[in-house]
Amino acid sequence: MLMKMNRIDIYLRRIFLFVTLILTMGVGKVWADTWDGTVPSTANVSKAECNKIGITGSGTQADPYIISTAKQFAYFASKMNGNTAWWKLKGNIVLDLNGDNYVWTYGQNNWTFKGHFDGGGHTVSNYTITPITNKANGLFGTVKGNNATTGRAEIKNLKIDDVTINTTTDLGSTTYIGSLIGNVSQYVDLKNVQIIDVDNNKTTVSITLDNLTGNCYIGGLIGAFQKNSTIENCTANIPVVTVKGEGSTIAGTCYIGGVIGYFTGASSTEVSKIDKPTSGSTNGLTVSSSSVTVHKILSSWYIGSAIGRINNYSDINYVTIANPTLIYKAVGSPNNALYLGTLTGHLQGNAGSSTVTPVSTPVKNIKITGTSNITIGTGSEEIKNVKAGIVGQATTNVDIDNWNIATSNITAKGSLTTSTDYFGGVIGQVSSAKSTADTDIQTKINNVTLTKSTISVTGDVVKESYIGSIFGRIEGYAGDATNKPKRTIIPDE
């Protein structure tokens, strides 16, 4: 009998320790504080005011404010505008009320967070964003550092899950939309930030545009990422982005990405970067099964399963994308080109001039695993002005090196009726642009491996189109009386 009791006691102790371990670690959403919808009212942020509502710490780098509950997180959000303090999560935060995702509005008041936020490896989940036009919309609306050295802003070690962004509101002027940040403005470092998918509640962005009269930046994680900002060891699992252009006034330009809508630096000394950390992770950005679906356009749109557009003064390193999907329906007759890519729709460097040294955009150590799938049209439309591939178009001083692509598929369901369609298993169109700069080499491509490529057109090819298993078209620039000739270099290796 004593032996049996001892065994029972051992089993009970093991169960107790196991449950305690789960609650302590905060696995999934087992141990998370849920919000009741109220926000503490205090004066401006200070140690004394924070301590009144249970937020410990003093807001310094050595002693950050510690957020333990969802109510305290809501307080932080209500005070984030202009805040430069250090904050840290102690546990998971669930922002739902009575089982429904809370409609989060703190990150869409054109407020700017300038401080440091450490998620501590914890998750903020279950919130909904209804974007407002001419605003930055996200868990954080705008994040902005004060300067490039001692005044950088930072978000790190944070996970987000079960986020829904949904609107049918007309968008005008300039609007930024992302589940984490609407607009990374300048001097921001993102480290070890993740979109996760614990309960198959995919992070989704669903937007219906009846009228769009200005630029729109839409990303599953971040709308726009700008000016001397960095990404290290960030992950996006199964982001789903759907944008429908339903109205007749779709006159603005949209940048749409499964992870980031628009990525850019500001100058040769203000370069934005994606790169792996100096130790630990082997990736700067990892994307798993991103899905982007877009309906109908009337203007230039840049669409990528990972990044909508990578612009001047960018430096992209160590990106891995698994099984990306991009679907474009109802092509119609866009006024300008449509750029589609499972890495990025459009990739561009800086051409320079006779007085400004050109600055290339390096995109290196890119891996596409599984199958990259792009589908264009539904079968009845004419397909016009479309550039599609892993990159839709690479132009103007781009430096590509060490890409490894497993399988690239492009399916065009419709007829090609213009001579401005470019489809390539790797890049739809590779080109160099006119410039008065003296250098004669603009675009370089090295060490690209593609295992399998399939491109199919179900309709008629009415006019000359450019279709290739690797590149749709490669061209340089011949020069003229003012501008120098420019070469596109692809070494014979």
GROMACS .gro file of C-alpha atoms in nm:
model
  493
    1MET     CA    1   0.000   0.000   0.000
    2LEU     CA    2   0.280   0.241   0.091
    3MET     CA    3   0.451   0.177  -0.244
    4LYS     CA    4   0.125   0.249  -0.430
    5MET     CA    5   0.078   0.575  -0.237
    6ASN     CA    6   0.435   0.679  -0.313
    7ARG     CA    7   0.375   0.615  -0.682
    8ILE     CA    8   0.053   0.816  -0.676
    9ASP     CA    9   0.236   1.096  -0.498
   10ILE     CA   10   0.511   1.093  -0.761
   11TYR     CA   11   0.256   1.105  -1.046
   12LEU     CA   12   0.070   1.396  -0.885
   13ARG     CA   13   0.394   1.585  -0.835
   14ARG     CA   14   0.487   1.531  -1.200
   15ILE     CA   15   0.147   1.659  -1.316
   16PHE     CA   16   0.182   1.963  -1.090
   17LEU     CA   17   0.529   2.041  -1.221
   18PHE     CA   18   0.417   1.998  -1.584
   19VAL     CA   19   0.121   2.236  -1.542
   20THR     CA   20   0.340   2.484  -1.356
   21LEU     CA   21   0.596   2.472  -1.638
   22ILE     CA   22   0.331   2.543  -1.901
   23LEU     CA   23   0.189   2.836  -1.707
   24THR     CA   24   0.533   2.977  -1.637
   25MET     CA   25   0.652   2.956  -1.997
   26GLY     CA   26   0.330   3.092  -2.143
   27VAL     CA   27   0.317   2.826  -2.414
   28GLY     CA   28   0.070   2.923  -2.687
   29LYS     CA   29  -0.213   3.110  -2.519
   30VAL     CA   30  -0.241   2.894  -2.208
   31TRP     CA   31  -0.108   3.166  -1.979
   32ALA     CA   32  -0.218   3.506  -2.097
   33ASP     CA   33  -0.386   3.805  -1.946
   34THR     CA   34  -0.716   3.906  -2.105
   35TRP     CA   35  -0.832   4.267  -2.120
   36ASP     CA   36  -1.167   4.392  -1.986
   37GLY     CA   37  -1.166   4.693  -2.221
   38THR     CA   38  -1.087   4.963  -1.968
   39VAL     CA   39  -0.778   5.185  -1.966
   40PRO     CA   40  -0.633   5.335  -1.647
   41SER     CA   41  -0.641   5.713  -1.639
   42THR     CA   42  -0.321   5.876  -1.522
   43ALA     CA   43  -0.118   6.186  -1.592
   44ASN     CA   44   0.183   6.179  -1.824
   45VAL     CA   45   0.406   5.873  -1.809
   46SER     CA   46   0.635   5.864  -1.506
   47LYS     CA   47   0.763   5.603  -1.265
   48ALA     CA   48   0.514   5.716  -1.001
   49GLU     CA   49   0.215   5.710  -1.237
   50CYS     CA   50   0.310   5.371  -1.383
   51ASN     CA   51   0.366   5.220  -1.040
   52LYS     CA   52   0.014   5.330  -0.938
   53ILE     CA   53  -0.135   5.086  -1.189
   54GLY     CA   54   0.109   4.804  -1.123
   55ILE     CA   55   0.364   4.874  -1.396
   56THR     CA   56   0.697   4.827  -1.221
   57GLY     CA   57   1.034   4.966  -1.324
   58SER     CA   58   1.151   5.316  -1.403
   59GLY     CA   59   1.153   5.320  -1.785
   60THR     CA   60   1.530   5.312  -1.834
   61GLN     CA   61   1.738   5.069  -2.035
   62ALA     CA   62   1.864   4.905  -1.714
   63ASP     CA   63   1.522   4.911  -1.545
   64PRO     CA   64   1.244   4.910  -1.810
   65TYR     CA   65   0.876   4.953  -1.733
   66ILE     CA   66   0.735   4.599  -1.692
   67ILE     CA   67   0.391   4.533  -1.844
   68SER     CA   68   0.216   4.233  -1.686
   69THR     CA   69  -0.150   4.269  -1.791
   70ALA     CA   70  -0.353   4.358  -2.097
   71LYS     CA   71  -0.491   4.662  -1.916
   72GLN     CA   72  -0.137   4.785  -1.855
   73PHE     CA   73  -0.055   4.724  -2.224
   74ALA     CA   74  -0.357   4.934  -2.323
   75TYR     CA   75  -0.229   5.207  -2.090
   76PHE     CA   76   0.111   5.192  -2.260
   77ALA     CA   77  -0.057   5.220  -2.601
   78SER     CA   78  -0.261   5.519  -2.490
   79LYS     CA   79   0.063   5.693  -2.387
   80MET     CA   80   0.289   5.583  -2.673
   81ASN     CA   81   0.282   5.909  -2.871
   82GLY     CA   82   0.627   6.067  -2.848
   83ASN     CA   83   0.731   5.821  -2.577
   84THR     CA   84   1.106   5.743  -2.567
   85ALA     CA   85   1.116   5.511  -2.263
   86TRP     CA   86   1.207   5.141  -2.238
   87TRP     CA   87   0.916   4.893  -2.197
   88LYS     CA   88   0.905   4.514  -2.157
   89LEU     CA   89   0.631   4.248  -2.153
   90LYS     CA   90   0.621   3.997  -1.870
   91GLY     CA   91   0.358   3.766  -2.022
   92ASN     CA   92   0.125   3.705  -2.316
   93ILE     CA   93  -0.145   3.965  -2.385
   94VAL     CA   94  -0.487   3.876  -2.530
   95LEU     CA   95  -0.685   4.177  -2.650
   96ASP     CA   96  -1.027   4.017  -2.698
   97LEU     CA   97  -1.349   4.109  -2.523
   98ASN     CA   98  -1.615   3.844  -2.462
   99GLY     CA   99  -1.453   3.617  -2.717
  100ASP     CA  100  -1.433   3.885  -2.990
  101ASN     CA  101  -1.114   4.048  -3.112
  102TYR     CA  102  -1.089   4.401  -2.978
  103VAL     CA  103  -1.099   4.681  -3.237
  104TRP     CA  104  -0.762   4.843  -3.174
  105THR     CA  105  -0.756   5.218  -3.234
  106TYR     CA  106  -0.450   5.338  -3.042
  107GLY     CA  107  -0.220   5.265  -3.334
  108GLN     CA  108  -0.407   5.478  -3.586
  109ASN     CA  109  -0.410   5.829  -3.442
  110ASN     CA  110  -0.093   5.939  -3.624
  111TRP     CA  111   0.082   5.880  -3.293
  112THR     CA  112   0.453   5.811  -3.309
  113PHE     CA  113   0.634   5.572  -3.075
  114LYS     CA  114   0.999   5.671  -3.033
  115GLY     CA  115   1.107   5.435  -2.758
  116HIS     CA  116   1.211   5.077  -2.700
  117PHE     CA  117   0.969   4.784  -2.670
  118ASP     CA  118   1.089   4.436  -2.570
  119GLY     CA  119   0.825   4.165  -2.601
  120GLY     CA  120   1.033   3.929  -2.388
  121GLY     CA  121   0.944   3.647  -2.628
  122HIS     CA  122   0.572   3.689  -2.548
  123THR     CA  123   0.267   3.725  -2.774
  124VAL     CA  124   0.013   4.003  -2.825
  125SER     CA  125  -0.295   3.852  -2.991
  126ASN     CA  126  -0.664   3.877  -3.076
  127TYR     CA  127  -0.707   4.229  -3.206
  128THR     CA  128  -0.873   4.386  -3.509
  129ILE     CA  129  -0.771   4.701  -3.694
  130THR     CA  130  -1.015   4.901  -3.906
  131PRO     CA  131  -0.789   5.134  -4.108
  132ILE     CA  132  -0.855   5.507  -4.128
  133THR     CA  133  -0.757   5.701  -4.438
  134ASN     CA  134  -0.454   5.930  -4.426
  135LYS     CA  135  -0.330   5.757  -4.108
  136ALA     CA  136  -0.071   5.501  -4.006
  137ASN     CA  137  -0.266   5.195  -3.889
  138GLY     CA  138  -0.121   4.910  -3.680
  139LEU     CA  139  -0.064   4.781  -3.327
  140PHE     CA  140   0.189   5.062  -3.340
  141GLY     CA  141   0.084   5.332  -3.588
  142THR     CA  142   0.417   5.502  -3.661
  143VAL     CA  143   0.753   5.410  -3.509
  144LYS     CA  144   1.030   5.667  -3.550
  145GLY     CA  145   1.374   5.719  -3.401
  146ASN     CA  146   1.507   6.066  -3.332
  147ASN     CA  147   1.848   6.010  -3.490
  148ALA     CA  148   2.068   5.741  -3.645
  149THR     CA  149   2.297   5.673  -3.349
  150THR     CA  150   2.184   5.748  -2.995
  151GLY     CA  151   1.816   5.807  -3.068
  152ARG     CA  152   1.708   5.492  -3.249
  153ALA     CA  153   1.370   5.333  -3.174
  154GLU     CA  154   1.343   4.956  -3.127
  155ILE     CA  155   1.089   4.672  -3.118
  156LYS     CA  156   1.224   4.325  -3.040
  157ASN     CA  157   1.142   3.977  -2.913
  158LEU     CA  158   0.770   4.019  -2.985
  159LYS     CA  159   0.515   3.780  -3.137
  160ILE     CA  160   0.173   3.868  -3.275
  161ASP     CA  161  -0.108   3.625  -3.352
  162ASP     CA  162  -0.472   3.626  -3.461
  163VAL     CA  163  -0.484   3.975  -3.609
  164THR     CA  164  -0.751   4.089  -3.853
  165ILE     CA  165  -0.738   4.408  -4.058
  166ASN     CA  166  -1.057   4.478  -4.246
  167THR     CA  167  -1.207   4.785  -4.411
  168THR     CA  168  -1.430   4.892  -4.697
  169THR     CA  169  -1.355   5.260  -4.636
  170ASP     CA  170  -1.239   5.479  -4.922
  171LEU     CA  171  -0.869   5.555  -4.883
  172GLY     CA  172  -0.719   5.882  -4.997
  173SER     CA  173  -0.398   6.080  -4.956
  174THR     CA  174  -0.136   5.858  -4.786
  175THR     CA  175  -0.242   5.556  -4.580
  176TYR     CA  176  -0.020   5.297  -4.408
  177ILE     CA  177  -0.154   4.959  -4.294
  178GLY     CA  178   0.022   4.674  -4.109
  179SER     CA  179  -0.069   4.427  -3.835
  180LEU     CA  180   0.232   4.535  -3.626
  181ILE     CA  181   0.334   4.878  -3.760
  182GLY     CA  182   0.171   5.101  -4.017
  183ASN     CA  183   0.480   5.311  -4.090
  184VAL     CA  184   0.841   5.259  -3.987
  185SER     CA  185   0.945   5.617  -4.052
  186GLN     CA  186   1.318   5.632  -3.972
  187TYR     CA  187   1.594   5.497  -3.746
  188VAL     CA  188   1.409   5.188  -3.624
  189ASP     CA  189   1.549   4.842  -3.543
  190LEU     CA  190   1.324   4.533  -3.556
  191LYS     CA  191   1.477   4.222  -3.404
  192ASN     CA  192   1.323   3.878  -3.351
  193VAL     CA  193   0.969   3.989  -3.432
  194GLN     CA  194   0.727   3.717  -3.545
  195ILE     CA  195   0.384   3.663  -3.692
  196ILE     CA  196   0.291   3.324  -3.548
  197ASP     CA  197  -0.006   3.092  -3.606
  198VAL     CA  198  -0.080   2.901  -3.286
  199ASP     CA  199  -0.448   2.819  -3.346
  200ASN     CA  200  -0.466   2.839  -3.728
  201ASN     CA  201  -0.616   3.186  -3.686
  202LYS     CA  202  -0.422   3.336  -3.972
  203THR     CA  203  -0.311   3.696  -3.954
  204THR     CA  204  -0.521   3.848  -4.231
  205VAL     CA  205  -0.540   4.180  -4.408
  206SER     CA  206  -0.864   4.225  -4.603
  207ILE     CA  207  -0.926   4.559  -4.772
  208THR     CA  208  -1.191   4.665  -5.023
  209LEU     CA  209  -1.115   4.992  -5.200
  210ASP     CA  210  -1.408   5.172  -5.356
  211ASN     CA  211  -1.201   5.482  -5.414
  212LEU     CA  212  -0.827   5.534  -5.380
  213THR     CA  213  -0.696   5.879  -5.463
  214GLY     CA  214  -0.353   5.867  -5.297
  215ASN     CA  215  -0.075   5.621  -5.220
  216CYS     CA  216  -0.146   5.321  -5.002
  217TYR     CA  217   0.113   5.105  -4.825
  218ILE     CA  218  -0.022   4.766  -4.714
  219GLY     CA  219   0.173   4.484  -4.549
  220GLY     CA  220   0.089   4.175  -4.348
  221LEU     CA  221   0.337   4.294  -4.085
  222ILE     CA  222   0.443   4.649  -4.183
  223GLY     CA  223   0.297   4.897  -4.432
  224ALA     CA  224   0.614   5.093  -4.509
  225PHE     CA  225   0.973   5.048  -4.387
  226GLN     CA  226   1.193   5.353  -4.442
  227LYS     CA  227   1.514   5.552  -4.386
  228ASN     CA  228   1.805   5.383  -4.210
  229SER     CA  229   1.594   5.115  -4.041
  230THR     CA  230   1.691   4.749  -3.995
  231ILE     CA  231   1.532   4.404  -3.974
  232GLU     CA  232   1.711   4.111  -3.808
  233ASN     CA  233   1.583   3.758  -3.754
  234CYS     CA  234   1.214   3.831  -3.817
  235THR     CA  235   0.956   3.567  -3.916
  236ALA     CA  236   0.614   3.579  -4.080
  237ASN     CA  237   0.412   3.256  -4.071
  238ILE     CA  238   0.113   3.234  -4.308
  239PRO     CA  239   0.028   3.602  -4.354
  240VAL     CA  240  -0.280   3.640  -4.578
  241VAL     CA  241  -0.339   3.969  -4.761
  242THR     CA  242  -0.642   4.037  -4.984
  243VAL     CA  243  -0.707   4.372  -5.154
  244LYS     CA  244  -1.009   4.438  -5.374
  245GLY     CA  245  -1.035   4.745  -5.595
  246GLU     CA  246  -1.410   4.764  -5.648
  247GLY     CA  247  -1.469   5.127  -5.742
  248SER     CA  248  -1.404   5.327  -6.055
  249THR     CA  249  -1.174   5.581  -5.890
  250ILE     CA  250  -0.866   5.374  -5.817
  251ALA     CA  251  -0.617   5.643  -5.913
  252GLY     CA  252  -0.349   5.608  -5.648
  253THR     CA  253  -0.047   5.379  -5.635
  254CYS     CA  254  -0.055   5.080  -5.400
  255TYR     CA  255   0.239   4.892  -5.253
  256ILE     CA  256   0.117   4.556  -5.124
  257GLY     CA  257   0.328   4.288  -4.955
  258GLY     CA  258   0.257   3.974  -4.757
  259VAL     CA  259   0.507   4.107  -4.502
  260ILE     CA  260   0.607   4.463  -4.601
  261GLY     CA  261   0.434   4.690  -4.851
  262TYR     CA  262   0.721   4.927  -4.931
  263PHE     CA  263   1.090   4.908  -4.836
  264THR     CA  264   1.333   5.197  -4.890
  265GLY     CA  265   1.624   5.397  -4.755
  266ALA     CA  266   1.676   5.770  -4.797
  267SER     CA  267   2.035   5.827  -4.917
  268SER     CA  268   2.374   5.659  -4.947
  269THR     CA  269   2.425   5.720  -4.573
  270GLU     CA  270   2.065   5.638  -4.476
  271VAL     CA  271   2.033   5.280  -4.608
  272SER     CA  272   1.761   5.046  -4.481
  273LYS     CA  273   1.863   4.683  -4.432
  274ILE     CA  274   1.746   4.327  -4.387
  275ASP     CA  275   2.025   4.103  -4.260
  276LYS     CA  276   2.098   3.815  -4.025
  277PRO     CA  277   2.236   3.898  -3.679
  278THR     CA  278   2.607   3.866  -3.612
  279SER     CA  279   2.541   3.544  -3.419
  280GLY     CA  280   2.257   3.296  -3.381
  281SER     CA  281   2.002   3.301  -3.663
  282THR     CA  282   2.105   3.241  -4.024
  283ASN     CA  283   1.826   3.461  -4.164
  284GLY     CA  284   1.731   3.825  -4.170
  285LEU     CA  285   1.371   3.750  -4.274
  286THR     CA  286   1.188   3.416  -4.296
  287VAL     CA  287   0.847   3.397  -4.463
  288SER     CA  288   0.631   3.083  -4.462
  289SER     CA  289   0.337   3.028  -4.699
  290SER     CA  290   0.249   3.392  -4.754
  291SER     CA  291  -0.059   3.446  -4.969
  292VAL     CA  292  -0.147   3.771  -5.148
  293THR     CA  293  -0.461   3.811  -5.360
  294VAL     CA  294  -0.547   4.133  -5.542
  295HIS     CA  295  -0.851   4.219  -5.756
  296LYS     CA  296  -0.868   4.492  -6.022
  297ILE     CA  297  -0.646   4.797  -6.064
  298LEU     CA  298  -0.652   5.116  -6.266
  299SER     CA  299  -0.305   5.245  -6.185
  300SER     CA  300   0.050   5.127  -6.107
  301TRP     CA  301   0.059   4.870  -5.830
  302TYR     CA  302   0.358   4.691  -5.682
  303ILE     CA  303   0.268   4.355  -5.533
  304GLY     CA  304   0.490   4.097  -5.363
  305SER     CA  305   0.426   3.785  -5.158
  306ALA     CA  306   0.700   3.914  -4.926
  307ILE     CA  307   0.766   4.282  -5.015
  308GLY     CA  308   0.562   4.496  -5.254
  309ARG     CA  309   0.850   4.716  -5.369
  310ILE     CA  310   1.219   4.743  -5.275
  311ASN     CA  311   1.334   5.092  -5.365
  312ASN     CA  312   1.656   5.299  -5.363
  313TYR     CA  313   1.912   5.278  -5.084
  314SER     CA  314   1.810   4.933  -4.964
  315ASP     CA  315   2.032   4.639  -4.870
  316ILE     CA  316   1.860   4.297  -4.860
  317ASN     CA  317   2.042   3.991  -4.725
  318TYR     CA  318   1.946   3.642  -4.611
  319VAL     CA  319   1.577   3.613  -4.690
  320THR     CA  320   1.408   3.272  -4.704
  321ILE     CA  321   1.055   3.233  -4.843
  322ALA     CA  322   0.864   2.902  -4.840
  323ASN     CA  323   0.579   2.830  -5.083
  324PRO     CA  324   0.476   3.189  -5.162
  325THR     CA  325   0.150   3.247  -5.351
  326LEU     CA  326   0.041   3.554  -5.544
  327ILE     CA  327  -0.294   3.571  -5.723
  328TYR     CA  328  -0.399   3.863  -5.937
  329LYS     CA  329  -0.759   3.856  -6.062
  330ALA     CA  330  -0.942   4.066  -6.319
  331VAL     CA  331  -0.643   4.232  -6.483
  332GLY     CA  332  -0.850   4.464  -6.701
  333SER     CA  333  -0.668   4.764  -6.844
  334PRO     CA  334  -0.431   4.924  -6.593
  335ASN     CA  335  -0.317   5.274  -6.681
  336ASN     CA  336   0.043   5.181  -6.602
  337ALA     CA  337   0.246   4.868  -6.535
  338LEU     CA  338   0.155   4.602  -6.282
  339TYR     CA  339   0.456   4.450  -6.103
  340LEU     CA  340   0.414   4.104  -5.950
  341GLY     CA  341   0.679   3.905  -5.761
  342THR     CA  342   0.689   3.645  -5.489
  343LEU     CA  343   0.998   3.815  -5.343
  344THR     CA  344   0.908   4.164  -5.463
  345GLY     CA  345   0.711   4.321  -5.745
  346HIS     CA  346   0.978   4.579  -5.821
  347LEU     CA  347   1.346   4.611  -5.732
  348GLN     CA  348   1.537   4.932  -5.795
  349GLY     CA  349   1.870   5.099  -5.715
  350ASN     CA  350   1.987   5.456  -5.760
  351ALA     CA  351   2.108   5.564  -6.104
  352GLY     CA  352   2.316   5.860  -5.986
  353SER     CA  353   2.418   6.150  -6.209
  354SER     CA  354   2.724   6.341  -6.324
  355THR     CA  355   2.748   6.490  -5.975
  356VAL     CA  356   2.597   6.210  -5.762
  357THR     CA  357   2.764   5.869  -5.732
  358PRO     CA  358   2.522   5.583  -5.817
  359VAL     CA  359   2.430   5.356  -5.526
  360SER     CA  360   2.335   4.997  -5.600
  361THR     CA  361   2.068   4.796  -5.421
  362PRO     CA  362   2.225   4.463  -5.323
  363VAL     CA  363   1.986   4.168  -5.288
  364LYS     CA  364   2.187   3.866  -5.184
  365ASN     CA  365   2.150   3.523  -5.026
  366ILE     CA  366   1.786   3.472  -5.123
  367LYS     CA  367   1.627   3.127  -5.092
  368ILE     CA  368   1.285   3.028  -5.228
  369THR     CA  369   1.189   2.679  -5.105
  370GLY     CA  370   0.893   2.469  -5.213
  371THR     CA  371   0.700   2.627  -5.501
  372SER     CA  372   0.658   2.992  -5.594
  373ASN     CA  373   0.315   3.030  -5.757
  374ILE     CA  374   0.184   3.333  -5.946
  375THR     CA  375  -0.159   3.326  -6.110
  376ILE     CA  376  -0.270   3.616  -6.332
  377GLY     CA  377  -0.630   3.661  -6.448
  378THR     CA  378  -0.932   3.429  -6.434
  379GLY     CA  379  -0.957   3.320  -6.799
  380SER     CA  380  -1.170   3.581  -6.973
  381GLU     CA  381  -0.959   3.897  -6.948
  382GLU     CA  382  -0.692   4.053  -7.160
  383ILE     CA  383  -0.362   4.060  -6.975
  384LYS     CA  384  -0.179   4.390  -7.028
  385ASN     CA  385   0.129   4.563  -6.890
  386VAL     CA  386   0.223   4.286  -6.645
  387LYS     CA  387   0.577   4.208  -6.528
  388ALA     CA  388   0.597   3.888  -6.321
  389GLY     CA  389   0.856   3.656  -6.165
  390ILE     CA  390   1.026   3.600  -5.833
  391VAL     CA  391   1.091   3.969  -5.906
  392GLY     CA  392   0.858   4.142  -6.150
  393GLN     CA  393   1.114   4.399  -6.264
  394ALA     CA  394   1.474   4.465  -6.156
  395THR     CA  395   1.608   4.795  -6.283
  396THR     CA  396   1.858   5.077  -6.232
  397ASN     CA  397   2.170   4.964  -6.051
  398VAL     CA  398   2.069   4.638  -5.883
  399ASP     CA  399   2.324   4.385  -5.752
  400ILE     CA  400   2.182   4.030  -5.734
  401ASP     CA  401   2.395   3.746  -5.596
  402ASN     CA  402   2.354   3.395  -5.453
  403TRP     CA  403   1.989   3.316  -5.514
  404ASN     CA  404   1.860   2.959  -5.482
  405ILE     CA  405   1.511   2.893  -5.615
  406ALA     CA  406   1.345   2.550  -5.607
  407THR     CA  407   1.038   2.582  -5.833
  408SER     CA  408   0.885   2.887  -6.001
  409ASN     CA  409   0.541   2.866  -6.165
  410ILE     CA  410   0.356   3.143  -6.349
  411THR     CA  411   0.009   3.085  -6.496
  412ALA     CA  412  -0.154   3.355  -6.710
  413LYS     CA  413  -0.527   3.287  -6.750
  414GLY     CA  414  -0.613   3.512  -7.040
  415SER     CA  415  -0.477   3.649  -7.367
  416LEU     CA  416  -0.161   3.856  -7.399
  417THR     CA  417  -0.262   4.150  -7.615
  418THR     CA  418   0.024   4.399  -7.579
  419SER     CA  419   0.401   4.392  -7.619
  420THR     CA  420   0.452   4.499  -7.258
  421ASP     CA  421   0.406   4.167  -7.079
  422TYR     CA  422   0.723   4.019  -6.927
  423PHE     CA  423   0.721   3.680  -6.752
  424GLY     CA  424   1.034   3.514  -6.614
  425GLY     CA  425   1.091   3.223  -6.379
  426VAL     CA  426   1.332   3.448  -6.185
  427ILE     CA  427   1.275   3.804  -6.314
  428GLY     CA  428   1.019   3.929  -6.564
  429GLN     CA  429   1.226   4.221  -6.689
  430VAL     CA  430   1.589   4.315  -6.617
  431SER     CA  431   1.694   4.662  -6.727
  432SER     CA  432   1.923   4.959  -6.672
  433ALA     CA  433   1.804   5.318  -6.681
  434LYS     CA  434   1.941   5.633  -6.835
  435SER     CA  435   2.180   5.837  -6.624
  436THR     CA  436   2.453   6.097  -6.670
  437ALA     CA  437   2.677   5.907  -6.425
  438ASP     CA  438   3.012   5.799  -6.570
  439THR     CA  439   2.998   5.434  -6.459
  440ASP     CA  440   2.885   5.202  -6.738
  441ILE     CA  441   2.770   4.908  -6.526
  442GLN     CA  442   2.431   4.936  -6.360
  443THR     CA  443   2.264   4.600  -6.307
  444LYS     CA  444   2.459   4.285  -6.212
  445ILE     CA  445   2.333   3.928  -6.164
  446ASN     CA  446   2.554   3.652  -6.023
  447ASN     CA  447   2.509   3.298  -5.893
  448VAL     CA  448   2.139   3.240  -5.947
  449THR     CA  449   2.020   2.878  -5.930
  450LEU     CA  450   1.672   2.779  -6.049
  451THR     CA  451   1.579   2.409  -6.035
  452LYS     CA  452   1.247   2.415  -6.220
  453SER     CA  453   1.043   2.677  -6.401
  454THR     CA  454   0.699   2.650  -6.565
  455ILE     CA  455   0.524   2.938  -6.742
  456SER     CA  456   0.188   2.881  -6.910
  457VAL     CA  457  -0.055   3.106  -7.097
  458THR     CA  458  -0.405   2.964  -7.140
  459GLY     CA  459  -0.524   3.226  -7.392
  460ASP     CA  460  -0.388   3.365  -7.716
  461VAL     CA  461  -0.059   3.550  -7.748
  462VAL     CA  462  -0.183   3.823  -7.979
  463LYS     CA  463   0.123   4.048  -7.974
  464GLU     CA  464   0.490   4.004  -7.902
  465SER     CA  465   0.547   3.923  -7.535
  466TYR     CA  466   0.861   3.838  -7.345
  467ILE     CA  467   0.854   3.499  -7.173
  468GLY     CA  468   1.154   3.305  -7.045
  469SER     CA  469   1.216   3.022  -6.801
  470ILE     CA  470   1.470   3.242  -6.619
  471PHE     CA  471   1.433   3.599  -6.750
  472GLY     CA  472   1.154   3.742  -6.961
  473ARG     CA  473   1.376   4.015  -7.106
  474ILE     CA  474   1.723   4.155  -7.038
  475GLU     CA  475   1.824   4.498  -7.161
  476GLY     CA  476   2.071   4.777  -7.099
  477TYR     CA  477   2.053   5.141  -7.204
  478ALA     CA  478   2.208   5.257  -7.530
  479GLY     CA  479   2.272   5.616  -7.422
  480ASP     CA  480   2.198   5.940  -7.599
  481ALA     CA  481   2.342   6.291  -7.636
  482THR     CA  482   2.303   6.354  -7.262
  483ASN     CA  483   2.302   6.015  -7.090
  484LYS     CA  484   2.577   5.754  -7.080
  485PRO     CA  485   2.528   5.396  -7.206
  486LYS     CA  486   2.455   5.146  -6.929
  487ARG     CA  487   2.522   4.773  -6.925
  488THR     CA  488   2.340   4.485  -6.759
  489ILE     CA  489   2.598   4.225  -6.658
  490ILE     CA  490   2.523   3.853  -6.620
  491PRO     CA  491   2.857   3.662  -6.600
  492ASP     CA  492   2.896   3.330  -6.783
  493GLU     CA  493   2.935   3.095  -6.483
   0.00000   0.00000   0.00000
